[in-house]
CSV table of C-alpha atoms in Angstrom, one decimal:
chain,number,residue,atom,x,y,z
A,8,UNK,CA,-131.8,76.4,-45.1
A,9,UNK,CA,-129.2,75.8,-42.5
A,10,UNK,CA,-131.7,76.5,-39.7
A,11,UNK,CA,-134.0,73.7,-40.9
A,12,UNK,CA,-131.1,71.3,-41.4
A,13,UNK,CA,-130.9,71.5,-45.2
A,14,UNK,CA,-127.3,71.8,-46.3
A,15,UNK,CA,-126.7,73.7,-49.5
A,16,UNK,CA,-124.7,72.0,-52.2
A,17,UNK,CA,-122.8,73.2,-55.3
A,18,UNK,CA,-126.0,73.9,-57.4
A,19,UNK,CA,-127.5,75.9,-54.6
A,20,UNK,CA,-124.4,78.1,-54.2
A,21,UNK,CA,-124.2,78.5,-58.0
A,22,UNK,CA,-127.8,79.8,-58.2
A,23,UNK,CA,-126.9,82.3,-55.5
A,24,UNK,CA,-123.7,83.4,-57.2
A,25,UNK,CA,-125.5,83.7,-60.5
A,26,UNK,CA,-128.4,85.8,-59.0
A,27,UNK,CA,-126.0,88.2,-57.2
A,28,UNK,CA,-123.8,88.5,-60.3
A,29,UNK,CA,-126.8,89.4,-62.5
A,30,UNK,CA,-128.0,92.0,-59.9
A,31,UNK,CA,-124.6,93.8,-60.2
A,32,UNK,CA,-123.4,92.5,-56.9
A,33,UNK,CA,-120.3,90.5,-58.1
A,34,UNK,CA,-118.4,91.3,-54.9
A,35,UNK,CA,-121.1,89.7,-52.8
A,36,UNK,CA,-121.2,86.8,-55.2
A,37,UNK,CA,-117.4,86.4,-54.7
A,38,UNK,CA,-118.0,86.2,-51.0
A,39,UNK,CA,-120.5,83.4,-51.5
A,40,UNK,CA,-117.9,81.6,-53.6
A,41,UNK,CA,-115.4,81.9,-50.7
A,42,UNK,CA,-117.9,80.5,-48.2
A,43,UNK,CA,-118.5,77.7,-50.6
A,44,UNK,CA,-114.8,76.9,-50.7
A,45,UNK,CA,-114.5,77.2,-46.9
A,46,UNK,CA,-117.2,74.6,-46.6
A,47,UNK,CA,-115.1,72.3,-48.8
A,48,UNK,CA,-117.6,72.4,-51.7
A,49,UNK,CA,-115.8,72.6,-55.0
A,50,UNK,CA,-117.2,75.3,-57.3
A,51,UNK,CA,-117.7,74.0,-60.9
A,52,UNK,CA,-117.1,75.8,-64.1
A,53,UNK,CA,-120.7,77.1,-64.2
A,54,UNK,CA,-120.2,78.7,-60.8
A,55,UNK,CA,-117.0,80.4,-62.0
A,56,UNK,CA,-118.6,81.5,-65.3
A,57,UNK,CA,-121.5,83.1,-63.4
A,58,UNK,CA,-119.1,85.2,-61.3
A,59,UNK,CA,-116.8,86.1,-64.3
A,60,UNK,CA,-119.9,87.2,-66.1
A,61,UNK,CA,-121.0,89.4,-63.2
A,62,UNK,CA,-117.6,91.2,-63.1
A,63,UNK,CA,-117.6,91.6,-66.9
A,64,UNK,CA,-121.1,93.1,-66.7
A,65,UNK,CA,-119.7,95.7,-64.3
A,66,UNK,CA,-116.7,96.3,-66.5
A,67,UNK,CA,-114.3,94.9,-63.9
A,68,UNK,CA,-112.0,92.9,-66.1
A,69,UNK,CA,-109.1,92.5,-63.7
A,70,UNK,CA,-111.5,90.9,-61.2
A,71,UNK,CA,-113.0,88.7,-63.9
A,72,UNK,CA,-109.5,87.5,-64.9
A,73,UNK,CA,-108.7,87.0,-61.2
A,74,UNK,CA,-111.7,84.6,-61.0
A,75,UNK,CA,-110.5,82.8,-64.2
A,76,UNK,CA,-107.0,82.4,-62.7
A,77,UNK,CA,-108.4,81.1,-59.4
A,78,UNK,CA,-110.5,78.6,-61.3
A,79,UNK,CA,-107.5,77.3,-63.2
A,80,UNK,CA,-105.4,77.2,-60.0
A,81,UNK,CA,-108.0,75.1,-58.4
A,82,UNK,CA,-107.9,72.5,-61.2
A,83,UNK,CA,-111.2,73.4,-62.9
A,84,UNK,CA,-110.8,73.3,-66.7
A,85,UNK,CA,-112.1,76.3,-68.5
A,86,UNK,CA,-114.7,75.7,-71.2
A,87,UNK,CA,-115.5,77.8,-74.3
A,88,UNK,CA,-118.1,79.8,-72.4
A,89,UNK,CA,-115.4,81.1,-70.0
A,90,UNK,CA,-113.6,82.5,-73.0
A,91,UNK,CA,-116.8,83.9,-74.6
A,92,UNK,CA,-117.6,85.7,-71.4
A,93,UNK,CA,-114.1,87.2,-71.0
A,94,UNK,CA,-113.7,88.1,-74.7
A,95,UNK,CA,-117.1,89.8,-74.7
A,96,UNK,CA,-116.1,91.8,-71.5
A,97,UNK,CA,-112.9,92.9,-73.0
A,98,UNK,CA,-114.5,94.0,-76.3
A,99,UNK,CA,-117.1,96.0,-74.4
A,100,UNK,CA,-114.3,97.7,-72.5
A,101,UNK,CA,-112.6,98.5,-75.8
A,102,UNK,CA,-109.6,96.3,-75.0
A,103,UNK,CA,-109.5,94.4,-78.3
A,104,UNK,CA,-105.9,93.3,-78.0
A,105,UNK,CA,-106.6,91.5,-74.7
A,106,UNK,CA,-109.7,89.9,-76.3
A,107,UNK,CA,-107.6,88.8,-79.3
A,108,UNK,CA,-105.0,87.3,-76.9
A,109,UNK,CA,-107.6,85.2,-75.2
A,110,UNK,CA,-109.1,84.3,-78.6
A,111,UNK,CA,-105.7,82.9,-79.7
A,112,UNK,CA,-105.4,81.0,-76.4
A,113,UNK,CA,-108.5,79.0,-77.0
A,114,UNK,CA,-107.0,76.2,-79.2
A,115,UNK,CA,-104.1,75.9,-76.8
A,116,UNK,CA,-106.6,74.8,-74.2
A,117,UNK,CA,-107.9,72.1,-76.6
A,118,UNK,CA,-111.1,74.1,-77.2
A,119,UNK,CA,-112.9,75.2,-80.4
A,120,UNK,CA,-114.3,78.7,-80.8
A,121,UNK,CA,-118.1,78.8,-81.4
A,122,UNK,CA,-120.0,81.1,-83.8
A,123,UNK,CA,-120.6,83.3,-80.8
A,124,UNK,CA,-116.9,83.6,-80.1
A,125,UNK,CA,-116.2,84.7,-83.7
A,126,UNK,CA,-119.2,87.1,-83.7
A,127,UNK,CA,-118.0,88.8,-80.6
A,128,UNK,CA,-114.5,89.2,-82.0
A,129,UNK,CA,-115.8,90.5,-85.3
A,130,UNK,CA,-117.9,93.1,-83.6
A,131,UNK,CA,-114.9,94.2,-81.5
A,132,UNK,CA,-112.7,94.5,-84.5
A,133,UNK,CA,-115.2,96.5,-86.5
A,134,UNK,CA,-115.8,98.8,-83.5
A,135,UNK,CA,-112.0,99.6,-83.6
A,136,UNK,CA,-112.1,100.1,-87.3
A,137,UNK,CA,-109.9,97.1,-88.0
A,138,UNK,CA,-111.8,96.0,-91.1
A,139,UNK,CA,-108.9,94.0,-92.6
A,140,UNK,CA,-108.4,92.0,-89.4
A,141,UNK,CA,-112.2,91.4,-89.3
A,142,UNK,CA,-112.1,90.1,-92.9
A,143,UNK,CA,-109.2,87.8,-92.0
A,144,UNK,CA,-111.0,86.5,-89.0
A,145,UNK,CA,-114.1,85.8,-91.0
A,146,UNK,CA,-111.9,83.8,-93.4
A,147,UNK,CA,-110.5,81.9,-90.4
A,148,UNK,CA,-114.0,81.1,-89.2
A,149,UNK,CA,-114.8,79.5,-92.5
A,150,UNK,CA,-111.5,77.6,-92.7
A,151,UNK,CA,-112.3,76.3,-89.1
A,152,UNK,CA,-115.5,74.9,-90.4
A,153,UNK,CA,-117.8,77.2,-88.4
A,154,UNK,CA,-120.7,78.3,-90.4
A,155,UNK,CA,-121.6,82.0,-90.1
A,156,UNK,CA,-125.2,82.6,-88.9
A,157,UNK,CA,-127.5,85.4,-89.8
A,158,UNK,CA,-126.1,87.5,-86.9
A,159,UNK,CA,-122.6,87.1,-88.3
A,160,UNK,CA,-123.7,88.6,-91.6
A,161,UNK,CA,-125.5,91.4,-89.8
A,162,UNK,CA,-122.3,92.2,-87.9
A,163,UNK,CA,-120.2,92.1,-91.1
A,164,UNK,CA,-122.7,94.3,-92.9
A,165,UNK,CA,-123.0,96.8,-90.1
A,166,UNK,CA,-119.3,96.9,-89.5
A,167,UNK,CA,-118.5,97.5,-93.2
A,168,UNK,CA,-121.1,100.3,-93.4
A,169,UNK,CA,-119.9,102.0,-90.3
A,170,UNK,CA,-116.4,101.9,-91.6
A,171,UNK,CA,-117.3,103.4,-95.0
A,172,UNK,CA,-117.2,100.2,-97.1
A,173,UNK,CA,-120.7,100.4,-98.3
A,174,UNK,CA,-120.0,98.8,-101.7
A,175,UNK,CA,-118.5,95.8,-100.0
A,176,UNK,CA,-121.5,95.6,-97.7
A,177,UNK,CA,-123.8,95.8,-100.7
A,178,UNK,CA,-121.9,92.9,-102.4
A,179,UNK,CA,-122.1,90.9,-99.2
A,180,UNK,CA,-125.9,91.6,-99.1
A,181,UNK,CA,-126.2,90.3,-102.7
A,182,UNK,CA,-124.2,87.2,-101.8
A,183,UNK,CA,-126.6,86.5,-98.9
A,184,UNK,CA,-129.5,86.9,-101.2
A,185,UNK,CA,-128.1,84.5,-103.8
A,186,UNK,CA,-127.3,81.9,-101.1
A,187,UNK,CA,-130.9,82.0,-99.9
A,188,UNK,CA,-129.9,83.3,-96.4
A,189,UNK,CA,-132.7,84.8,-94.3
A,190,UNK,CA,-132.5,88.6,-94.8
A,191,UNK,CA,-134.6,90.4,-92.2
A,192,UNK,CA,-135.6,94.0,-92.1
A,193,UNK,CA,-132.6,94.9,-89.9
A,194,UNK,CA,-130.2,94.1,-92.7
A,195,UNK,CA,-132.2,96.2,-95.1
A,196,UNK,CA,-132.2,99.0,-92.6
A,197,UNK,CA,-128.4,98.9,-92.2
A,198,UNK,CA,-127.9,99.3,-95.9
A,199,UNK,CA,-130.6,102.0,-96.4
A,200,UNK,CA,-129.2,104.0,-93.4
A,201,UNK,CA,-125.6,103.7,-94.8
A,202,UNK,CA,-126.6,104.7,-98.3
A,203,UNK,CA,-128.7,107.7,-97.1
A,204,UNK,CA,-125.8,108.9,-94.9
A,205,UNK,CA,-123.2,108.3,-97.6
């Protein structure tokens, strides 16, 4: 591009950062970000999110948080997608306390968690066997006016079954049926598998 006199702009760099990050080359993507800054082009929140996601995919949470901190220092406001990326990364690394800390920080930034944010946290809590905390979070979700989706109910049902609360999962299933929610074959399979193993 440079050889033919086409000067890359923020979108061009962001595409490159995103592609490298998705290929598992977050370190190279970070170098591209530095070149961008050296050229006095200000990365936007999408650029930073792409790089954070790359580090999270590689399980490098310290580096992902480093990118987040750099973004904030440079005056770029984080959006909810920043938090979703980081929370998901921490949950996959089995660092639920760090994920919960970020989750509690969201309103302090003037942001509102999405259904995806809650789903990620619910999955993480169930993975750790923290059923009571997951129930409490589900209640918080409803109080916040965020409607659970089919995936949310699947997470609840699977989490309850894996943690030995089959009767509660069955009750939830019946509630879903009576509320006319879409019950797919996956949710039937979760219950059947739990009952067969129980």
